[in-house]
Coordinates of C-alpha atoms in Angstrom, one line a residue:
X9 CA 26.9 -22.2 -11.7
X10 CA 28.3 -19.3 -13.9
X11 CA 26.5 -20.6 -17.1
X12 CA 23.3 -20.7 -15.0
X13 CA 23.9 -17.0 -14.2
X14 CA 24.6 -16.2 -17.6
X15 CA 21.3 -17.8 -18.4
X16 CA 19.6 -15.8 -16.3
X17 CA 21.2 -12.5 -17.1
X18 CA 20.3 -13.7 -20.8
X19 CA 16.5 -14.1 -20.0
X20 CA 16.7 -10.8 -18.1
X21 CA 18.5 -8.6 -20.9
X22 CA 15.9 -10.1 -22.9
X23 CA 12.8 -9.7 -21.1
X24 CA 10.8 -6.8 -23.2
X25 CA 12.0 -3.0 -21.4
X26 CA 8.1 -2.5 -21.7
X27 CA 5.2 -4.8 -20.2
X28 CA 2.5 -5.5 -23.1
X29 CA -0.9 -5.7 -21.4
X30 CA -4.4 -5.0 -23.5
X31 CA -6.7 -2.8 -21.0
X32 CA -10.2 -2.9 -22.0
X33 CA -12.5 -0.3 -20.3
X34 CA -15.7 -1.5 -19.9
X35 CA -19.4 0.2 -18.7
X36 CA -22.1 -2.6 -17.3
X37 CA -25.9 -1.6 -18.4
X38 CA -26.1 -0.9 -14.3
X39 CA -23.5 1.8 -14.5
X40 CA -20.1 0.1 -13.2
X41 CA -17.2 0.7 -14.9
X42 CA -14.7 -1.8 -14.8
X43 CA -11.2 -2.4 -16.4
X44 CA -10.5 -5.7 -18.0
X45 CA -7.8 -7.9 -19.5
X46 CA -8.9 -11.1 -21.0
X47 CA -6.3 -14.4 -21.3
X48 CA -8.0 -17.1 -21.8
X49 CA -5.0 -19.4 -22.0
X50 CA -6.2 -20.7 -17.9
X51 CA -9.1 -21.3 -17.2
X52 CA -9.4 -19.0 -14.1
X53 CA -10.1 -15.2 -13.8
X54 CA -8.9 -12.8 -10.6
X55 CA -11.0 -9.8 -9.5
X56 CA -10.1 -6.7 -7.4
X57 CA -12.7 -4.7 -6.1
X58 CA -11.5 -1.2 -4.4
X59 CA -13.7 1.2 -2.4
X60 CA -11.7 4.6 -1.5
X61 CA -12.4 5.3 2.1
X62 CA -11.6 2.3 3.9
X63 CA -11.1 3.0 8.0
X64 CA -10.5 6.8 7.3
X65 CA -14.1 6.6 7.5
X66 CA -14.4 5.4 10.8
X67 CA -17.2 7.7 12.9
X68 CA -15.6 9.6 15.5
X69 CA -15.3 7.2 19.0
X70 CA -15.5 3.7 16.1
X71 CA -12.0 3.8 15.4
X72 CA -11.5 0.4 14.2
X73 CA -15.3 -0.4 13.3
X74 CA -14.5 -0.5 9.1
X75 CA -11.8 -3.2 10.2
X76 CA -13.9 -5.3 12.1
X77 CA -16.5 -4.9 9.4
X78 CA -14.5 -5.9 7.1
X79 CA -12.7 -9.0 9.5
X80 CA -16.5 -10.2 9.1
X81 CA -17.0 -10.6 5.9
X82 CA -16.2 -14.2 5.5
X83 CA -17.6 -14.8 8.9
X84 CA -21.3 -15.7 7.3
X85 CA -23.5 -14.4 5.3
X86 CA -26.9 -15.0 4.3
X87 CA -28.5 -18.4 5.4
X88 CA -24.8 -19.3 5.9
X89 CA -23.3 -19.3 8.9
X90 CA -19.3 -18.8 9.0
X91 CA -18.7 -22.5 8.9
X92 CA -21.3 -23.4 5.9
X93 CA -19.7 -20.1 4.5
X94 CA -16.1 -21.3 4.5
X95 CA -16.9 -25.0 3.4
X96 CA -18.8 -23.5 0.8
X97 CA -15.6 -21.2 -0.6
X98 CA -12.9 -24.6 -0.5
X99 CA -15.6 -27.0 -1.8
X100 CA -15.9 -24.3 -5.0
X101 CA -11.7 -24.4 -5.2
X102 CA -12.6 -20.3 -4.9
X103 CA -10.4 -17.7 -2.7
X104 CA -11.5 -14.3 -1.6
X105 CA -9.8 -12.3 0.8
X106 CA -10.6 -8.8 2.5
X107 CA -8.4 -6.3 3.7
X108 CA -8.7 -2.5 5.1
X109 CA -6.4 -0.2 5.0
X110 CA -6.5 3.8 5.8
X111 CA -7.8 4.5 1.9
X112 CA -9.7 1.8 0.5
X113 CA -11.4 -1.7 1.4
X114 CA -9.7 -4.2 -0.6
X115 CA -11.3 -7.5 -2.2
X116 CA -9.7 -10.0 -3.8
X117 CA -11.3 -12.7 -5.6
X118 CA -10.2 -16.0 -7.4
X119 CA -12.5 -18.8 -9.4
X120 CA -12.4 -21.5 -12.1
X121 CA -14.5 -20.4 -14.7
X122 CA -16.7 -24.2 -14.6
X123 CA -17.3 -22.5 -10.8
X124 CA -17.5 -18.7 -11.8
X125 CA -21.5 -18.5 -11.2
X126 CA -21.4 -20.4 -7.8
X127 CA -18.1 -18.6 -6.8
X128 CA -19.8 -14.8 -7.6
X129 CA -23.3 -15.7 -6.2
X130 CA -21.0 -16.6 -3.0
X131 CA -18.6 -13.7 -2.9
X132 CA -22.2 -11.4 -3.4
X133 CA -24.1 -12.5 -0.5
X134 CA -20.4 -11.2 2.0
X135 CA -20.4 -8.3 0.2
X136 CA -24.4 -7.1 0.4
X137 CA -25.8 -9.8 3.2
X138 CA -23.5 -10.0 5.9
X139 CA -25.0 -11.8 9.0
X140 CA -22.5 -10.4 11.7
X141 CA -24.0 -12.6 14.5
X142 CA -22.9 -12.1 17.5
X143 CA -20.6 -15.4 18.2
X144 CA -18.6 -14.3 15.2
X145 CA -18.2 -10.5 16.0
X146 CA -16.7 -11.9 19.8
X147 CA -14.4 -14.0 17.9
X148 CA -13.1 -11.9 15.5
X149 CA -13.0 -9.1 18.0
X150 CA -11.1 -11.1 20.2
X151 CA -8.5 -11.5 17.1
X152 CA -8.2 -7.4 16.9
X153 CA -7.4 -7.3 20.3
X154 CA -4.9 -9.9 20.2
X155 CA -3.6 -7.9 17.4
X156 CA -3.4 -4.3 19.0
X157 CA -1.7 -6.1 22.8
X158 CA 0.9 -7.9 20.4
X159 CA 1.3 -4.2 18.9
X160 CA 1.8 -2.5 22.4
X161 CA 5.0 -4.9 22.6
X162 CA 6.5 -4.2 19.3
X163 CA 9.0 -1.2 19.1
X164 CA 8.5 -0.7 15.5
X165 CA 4.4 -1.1 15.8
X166 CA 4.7 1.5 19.2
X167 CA 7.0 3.6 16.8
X168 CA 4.4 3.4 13.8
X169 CA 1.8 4.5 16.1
X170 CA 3.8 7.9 18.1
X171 CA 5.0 8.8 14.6
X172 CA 0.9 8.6 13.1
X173 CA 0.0 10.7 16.5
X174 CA 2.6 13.5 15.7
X175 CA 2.2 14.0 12.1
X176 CA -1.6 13.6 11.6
X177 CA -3.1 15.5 13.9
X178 CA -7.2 15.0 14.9
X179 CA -7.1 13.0 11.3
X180 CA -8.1 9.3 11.5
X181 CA -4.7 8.5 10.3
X182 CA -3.3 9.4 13.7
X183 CA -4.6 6.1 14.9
X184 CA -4.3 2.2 13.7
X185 CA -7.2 1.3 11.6
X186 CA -7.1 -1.6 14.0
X187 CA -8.7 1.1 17.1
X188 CA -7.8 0.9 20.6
X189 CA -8.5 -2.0 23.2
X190 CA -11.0 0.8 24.3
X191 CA -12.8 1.5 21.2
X192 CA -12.7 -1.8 19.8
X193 CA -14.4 -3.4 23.3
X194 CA -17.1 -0.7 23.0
X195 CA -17.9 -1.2 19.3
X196 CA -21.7 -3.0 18.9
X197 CA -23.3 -4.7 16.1
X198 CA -25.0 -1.8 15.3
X199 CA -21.9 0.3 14.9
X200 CA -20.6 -2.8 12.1
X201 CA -23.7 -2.3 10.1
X202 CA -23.5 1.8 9.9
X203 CA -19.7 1.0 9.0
X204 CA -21.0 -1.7 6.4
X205 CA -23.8 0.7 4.9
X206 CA -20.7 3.8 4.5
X207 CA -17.6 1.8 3.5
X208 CA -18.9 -0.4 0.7
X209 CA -20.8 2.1 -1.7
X210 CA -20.9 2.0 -5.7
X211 CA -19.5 5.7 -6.3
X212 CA -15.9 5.0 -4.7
X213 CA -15.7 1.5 -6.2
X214 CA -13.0 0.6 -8.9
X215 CA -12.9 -2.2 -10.2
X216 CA -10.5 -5.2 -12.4
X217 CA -11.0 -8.2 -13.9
X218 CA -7.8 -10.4 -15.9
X219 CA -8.1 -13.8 -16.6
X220 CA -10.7 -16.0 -18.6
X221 CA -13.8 -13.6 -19.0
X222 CA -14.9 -12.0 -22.0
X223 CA -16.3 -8.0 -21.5
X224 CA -20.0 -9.3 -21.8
X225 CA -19.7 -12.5 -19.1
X226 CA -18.0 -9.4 -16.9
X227 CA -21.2 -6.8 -17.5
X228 CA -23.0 -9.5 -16.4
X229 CA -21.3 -10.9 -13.5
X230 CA -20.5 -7.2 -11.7
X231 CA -24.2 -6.0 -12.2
X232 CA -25.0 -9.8 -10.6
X233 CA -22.4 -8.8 -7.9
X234 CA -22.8 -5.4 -7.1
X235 CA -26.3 -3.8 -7.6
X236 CA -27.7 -3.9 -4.6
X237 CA -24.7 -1.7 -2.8
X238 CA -25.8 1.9 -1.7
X239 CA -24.9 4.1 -4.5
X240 CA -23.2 6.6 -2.4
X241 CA -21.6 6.7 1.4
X242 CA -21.0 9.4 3.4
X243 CA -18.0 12.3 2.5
X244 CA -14.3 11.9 3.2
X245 CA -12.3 13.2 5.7
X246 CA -10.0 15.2 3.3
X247 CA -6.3 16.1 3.3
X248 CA -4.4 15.8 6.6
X249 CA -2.7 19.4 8.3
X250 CA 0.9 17.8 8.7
X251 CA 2.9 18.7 11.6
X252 CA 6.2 17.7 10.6
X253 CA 8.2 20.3 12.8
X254 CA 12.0 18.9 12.6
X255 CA 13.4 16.9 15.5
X256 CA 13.3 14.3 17.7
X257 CA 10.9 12.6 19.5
X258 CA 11.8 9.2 21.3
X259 CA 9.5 7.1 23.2
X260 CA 10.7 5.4 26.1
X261 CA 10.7 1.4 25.6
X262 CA 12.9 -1.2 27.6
X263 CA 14.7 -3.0 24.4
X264 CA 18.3 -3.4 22.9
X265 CA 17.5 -2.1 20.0
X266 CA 15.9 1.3 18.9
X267 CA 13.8 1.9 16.0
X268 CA 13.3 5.5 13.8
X269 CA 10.6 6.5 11.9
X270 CA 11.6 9.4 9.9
X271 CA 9.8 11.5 7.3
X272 CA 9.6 15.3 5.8
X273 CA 6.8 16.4 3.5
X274 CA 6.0 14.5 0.4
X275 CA 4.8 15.1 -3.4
X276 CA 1.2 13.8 -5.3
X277 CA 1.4 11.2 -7.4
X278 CA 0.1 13.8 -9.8
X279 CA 3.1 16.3 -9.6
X280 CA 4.7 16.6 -13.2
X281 CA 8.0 16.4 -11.0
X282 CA 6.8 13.0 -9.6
X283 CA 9.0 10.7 -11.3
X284 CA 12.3 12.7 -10.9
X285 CA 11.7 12.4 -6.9
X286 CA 11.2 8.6 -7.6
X287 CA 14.0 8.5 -9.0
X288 CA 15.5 10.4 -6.7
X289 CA 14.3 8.7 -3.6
X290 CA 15.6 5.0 -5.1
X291 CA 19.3 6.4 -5.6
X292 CA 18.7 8.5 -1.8
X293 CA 17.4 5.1 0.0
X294 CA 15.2 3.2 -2.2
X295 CA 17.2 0.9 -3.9
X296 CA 17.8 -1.5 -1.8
X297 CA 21.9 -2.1 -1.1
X298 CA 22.8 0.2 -3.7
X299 CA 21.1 3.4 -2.2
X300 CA 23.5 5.9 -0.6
X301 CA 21.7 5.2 2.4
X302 CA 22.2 1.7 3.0
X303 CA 26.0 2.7 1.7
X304 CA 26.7 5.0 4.1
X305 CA 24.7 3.8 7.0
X306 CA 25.7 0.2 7.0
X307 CA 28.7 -0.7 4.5
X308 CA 30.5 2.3 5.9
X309 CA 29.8 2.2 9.3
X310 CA 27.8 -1.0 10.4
X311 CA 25.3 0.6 12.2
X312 CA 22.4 -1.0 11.0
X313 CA 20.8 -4.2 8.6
X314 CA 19.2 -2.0 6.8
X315 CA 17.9 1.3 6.5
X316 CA 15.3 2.9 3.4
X317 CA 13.1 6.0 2.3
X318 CA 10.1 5.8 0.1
X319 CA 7.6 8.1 -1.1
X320 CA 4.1 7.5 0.8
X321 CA 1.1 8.8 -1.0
X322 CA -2.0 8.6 1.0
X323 CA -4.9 10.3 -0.5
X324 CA -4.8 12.9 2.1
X325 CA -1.0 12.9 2.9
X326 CA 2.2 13.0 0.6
X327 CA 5.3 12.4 2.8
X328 CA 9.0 11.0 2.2
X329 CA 9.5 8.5 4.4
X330 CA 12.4 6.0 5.8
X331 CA 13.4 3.7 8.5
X332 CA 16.4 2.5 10.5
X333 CA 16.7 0.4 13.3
X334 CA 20.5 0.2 15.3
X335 CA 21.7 -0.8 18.8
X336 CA 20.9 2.2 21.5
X337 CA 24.6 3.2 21.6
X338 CA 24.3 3.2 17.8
X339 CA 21.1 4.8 16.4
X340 CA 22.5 8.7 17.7
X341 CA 25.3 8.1 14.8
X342 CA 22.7 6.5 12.6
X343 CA 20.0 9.4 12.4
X344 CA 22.8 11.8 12.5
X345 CA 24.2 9.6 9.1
X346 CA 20.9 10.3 7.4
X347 CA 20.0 13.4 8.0
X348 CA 24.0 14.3 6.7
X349 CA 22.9 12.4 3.7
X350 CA 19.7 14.1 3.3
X351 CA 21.8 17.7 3.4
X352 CA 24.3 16.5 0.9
X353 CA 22.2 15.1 -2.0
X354 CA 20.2 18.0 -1.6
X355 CA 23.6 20.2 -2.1
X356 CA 25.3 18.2 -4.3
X357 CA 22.8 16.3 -6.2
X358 CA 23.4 13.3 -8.0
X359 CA 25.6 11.9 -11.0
X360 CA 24.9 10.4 -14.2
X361 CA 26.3 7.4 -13.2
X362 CA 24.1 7.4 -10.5
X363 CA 20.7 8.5 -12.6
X364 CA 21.6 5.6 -15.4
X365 CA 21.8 3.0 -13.2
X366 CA 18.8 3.8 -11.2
X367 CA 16.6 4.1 -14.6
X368 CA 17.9 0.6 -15.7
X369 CA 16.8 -1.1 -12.7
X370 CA 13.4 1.2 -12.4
X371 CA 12.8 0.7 -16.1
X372 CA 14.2 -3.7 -15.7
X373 CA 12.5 -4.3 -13.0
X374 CA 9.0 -3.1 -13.5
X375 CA 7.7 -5.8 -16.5
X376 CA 8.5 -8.4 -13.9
X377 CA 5.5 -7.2 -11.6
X378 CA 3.0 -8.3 -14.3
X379 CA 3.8 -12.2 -14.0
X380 CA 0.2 -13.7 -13.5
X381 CA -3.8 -12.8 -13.1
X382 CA -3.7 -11.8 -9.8
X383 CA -1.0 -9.3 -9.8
X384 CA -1.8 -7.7 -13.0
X385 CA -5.4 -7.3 -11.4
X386 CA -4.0 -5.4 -8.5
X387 CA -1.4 -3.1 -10.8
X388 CA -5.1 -2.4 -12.9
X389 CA -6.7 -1.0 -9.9
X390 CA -4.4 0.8 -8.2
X391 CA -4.2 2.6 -11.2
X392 CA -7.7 3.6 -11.4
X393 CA -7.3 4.9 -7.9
X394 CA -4.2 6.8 -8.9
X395 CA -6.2 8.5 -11.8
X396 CA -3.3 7.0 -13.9
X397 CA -4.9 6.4 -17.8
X398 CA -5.1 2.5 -19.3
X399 CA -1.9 3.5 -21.6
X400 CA 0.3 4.1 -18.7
X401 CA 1.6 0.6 -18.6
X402 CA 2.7 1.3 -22.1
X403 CA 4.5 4.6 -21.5
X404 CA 5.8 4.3 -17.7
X405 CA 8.9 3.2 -18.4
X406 CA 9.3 6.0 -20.9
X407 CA 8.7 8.4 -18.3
X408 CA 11.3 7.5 -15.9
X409 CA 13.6 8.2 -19.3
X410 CA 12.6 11.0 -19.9
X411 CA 13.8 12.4 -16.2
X412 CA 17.1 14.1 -17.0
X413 CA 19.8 14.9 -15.1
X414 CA 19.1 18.7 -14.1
X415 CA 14.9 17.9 -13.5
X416 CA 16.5 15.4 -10.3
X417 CA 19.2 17.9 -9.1
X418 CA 16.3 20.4 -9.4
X419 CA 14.2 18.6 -7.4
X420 CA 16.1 17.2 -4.7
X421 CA 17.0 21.4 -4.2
X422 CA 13.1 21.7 -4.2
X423 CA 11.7 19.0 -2.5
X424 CA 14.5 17.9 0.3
X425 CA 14.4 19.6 3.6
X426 CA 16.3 18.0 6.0
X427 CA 15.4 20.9 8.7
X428 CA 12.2 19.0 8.4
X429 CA 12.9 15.9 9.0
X430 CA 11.2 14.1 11.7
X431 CA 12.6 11.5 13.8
X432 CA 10.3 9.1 15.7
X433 CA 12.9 6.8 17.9
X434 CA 11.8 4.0 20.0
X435 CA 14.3 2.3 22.3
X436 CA 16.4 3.8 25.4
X437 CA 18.7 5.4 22.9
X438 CA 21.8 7.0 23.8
X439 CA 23.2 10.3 23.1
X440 CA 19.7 11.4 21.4
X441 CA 16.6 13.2 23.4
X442 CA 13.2 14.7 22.8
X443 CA 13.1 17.8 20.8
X444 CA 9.7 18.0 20.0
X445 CA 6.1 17.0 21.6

């Protein structure tokens, strides 16, 4: 057993510090631009297709009509009803699955290449000719609604959704992109195909291909794809006003065991100090059972499985973020425990010892991310969306060395407020009330 570890360790050590992948930006003769990375070791090729929006788009009294939209895609199309649709997909060994979240519609696409042209014309007429007949949108409506009940029982769901109602204000992001039973029951077909004419326009798409394609098969194959999309949707909702006062707010729910929300304002991906809070944030309560969190909160004391912060960047919201869950008699000691923590990193900062070893996991772990098409297809695009350039992948890791010692004290004296920090408990916890509205 110990020589297998030490085999692993040794593939580990020696796994390259920086990932090697060949970006290739590429411009159709329709105007798309695309990122691509060919290997045509496998005879298969994975798409992503992004379109910044997603259910943030929703028309006031529709939340939840861009996720039903999208729930319909594979639900027919053309001359194809959703049966002929699906039998069509396995019988071509393709895969495409659709997703909305509050910033983007996400598509994901797999195909041989002997099935690429068939696979394309397929995934084209979901994207640009989706029948939304009426059997299907009952079906798939009754699915949502299953979804949001199940979510009315579920402490950390009910938690999610006070928390989104506090902080966001009259922004869509107050509410699930899944809706309400009320607006999702009063939704019509007509309200699918307005949400399908703003959501799924050419001037918010990004767009990457990795697998067995060469530049000119993908020029082809996205003009093929995407022409006939509106060129433009209507305007974004813009930033969120966050109301992150401080405090507590707990929401009444019959169950052993309470779950927190918590979060204080956040930073832009695009802050020059961005990676120093990273790093920051993994040593605070991102890295797993390592983090002083997860040290304090459950070695020490027990109180919890587990407990974490992360950065959240929405495109209209930057907030620090965590979550803890702990017996009611328990979770009073718990959120008192973190936001003690919160105070004394800000105080006292961190150590080296603590900065090296957070850089060589940060700087270890990230090659592993880029181990097939797929993934390497959704890194690609996110970046696009991020505004990140093709080189990053290069020059990440470098970045997170470059942080020094002073630039994370600095900003964890900057950036940490624990007199913001808002709590968001469900449960019947004990020892802990309401503070704030």
């Amino acid at each position: 057993m110990i020589r297998y570890v030490f085999a692993l360790c040794l593939t580990l050590l020696a796994f390259p510090a920086q990932a090697d992948v060949d970006v290739q930006e590429i411009t159709t003769p329709g105007g798309l631009e695309a990122w691509l990375v060919e290997d045509h070791n496998i005879p298969f090729a994975s798409l992503q297709l992004r379109f910044r929006g997603g259910a943030s788009l929703d028309a006031p009294g529709k939340r939840g009509a861009v996720n039903l939209m999208v729930g319909l895609l594979e639900e027919g199309a053309g001359d194809m009803d959703a049966r002929t649709f699906a039998k069509a997909t396995e019988g071509l060994a393709a895969s495409f699955r659709y997703n909305a979240s509050d910033d983007a519609i996400s598509i994901s696409a797999r195909f041989l290449t002997e099935n690429r042209d068939e696979a394309i014309k397929l995934l084209r007429e979901s994207l640009v000719n989706p029948r939304f007949d009426s059997a299907a949108i009952e079906r798939v409506r009754a699915q949502v609604e299953s979804n949001i009940r199940s979510s009315l029982k579920d402490p950390r769901d009910l938690a999610g959704m006070a928390f989104d109602n506090i902080v966001y204000g009259d922004h869509p992001y107050a509410t699930s992109v899944n809706g309400t039973l009320d607006s999702v029951a009063s939704l019509s077909r007509d309200d699918l195909v307005t949400a399908h004419r703003a959501a799924l326009v050419r001037d918010r798409l990004y767009i990457s291909a990795v697998g067995d394609i060469t530049a000119e098969e993908l020029k082809t194959l996205l003009d093929d794809l995407l022409a006939d999309l509106p060129e433009e949707g209507p305007p974004l909702p813009g930033p969120a006003k966050l109301n992150l006062p401080g405090g507590v707010k707990v929401v009444d729910f019959e169950t052993p065991q309470s779950v927190a929300l918590f979060a204080q304002p956040g930073i832009d991906r695009e802050d020059p100090d961005f990676f120093a809070a990273f790093i920051l944030n993994h040593i605070l309560g991102g890295g797993s059972f390592e983090s002083r969190l997860m040290n304090e909160v459950r070695e020490k004391r027990g109180l919890t499985y587990g407990v974490y912060s992360y950065l959240s960047d929405k495109d209209g919201a930057q907030l620090w973020m965590g979550s803890v869950s702990s017996a009611n008699d328990r979770i009073a000691e718990a959120v008192k425990v973190i936001r003690d923590e919160w105070a004394r990193i800000r105080e006292n900062g961190v150590t080296e010892k603590e900065l090296q070893d957070a850089k060589t996991y940060l700087t270890g772990a990230y090659p592993l991310r880029f181990d097939g098409n797929g993934p390497i297809a959704e890194i690609t695009v996110a970046m696009q969306m991020e505004g990140l350039p093709k080189d990053y992948i290069q020059n990440r890791n470098d970045m997170v060395e470059a942080v020094t010692l002073e630039d994370v004290n600095r900003v964890a004296r900057e950036l940490l407020d624990p007199s913001r920090l808002t709590f968001v408990i469900t449960g019947q916890p004990e020892g802990i009330e309401t503070t704030i509205n």
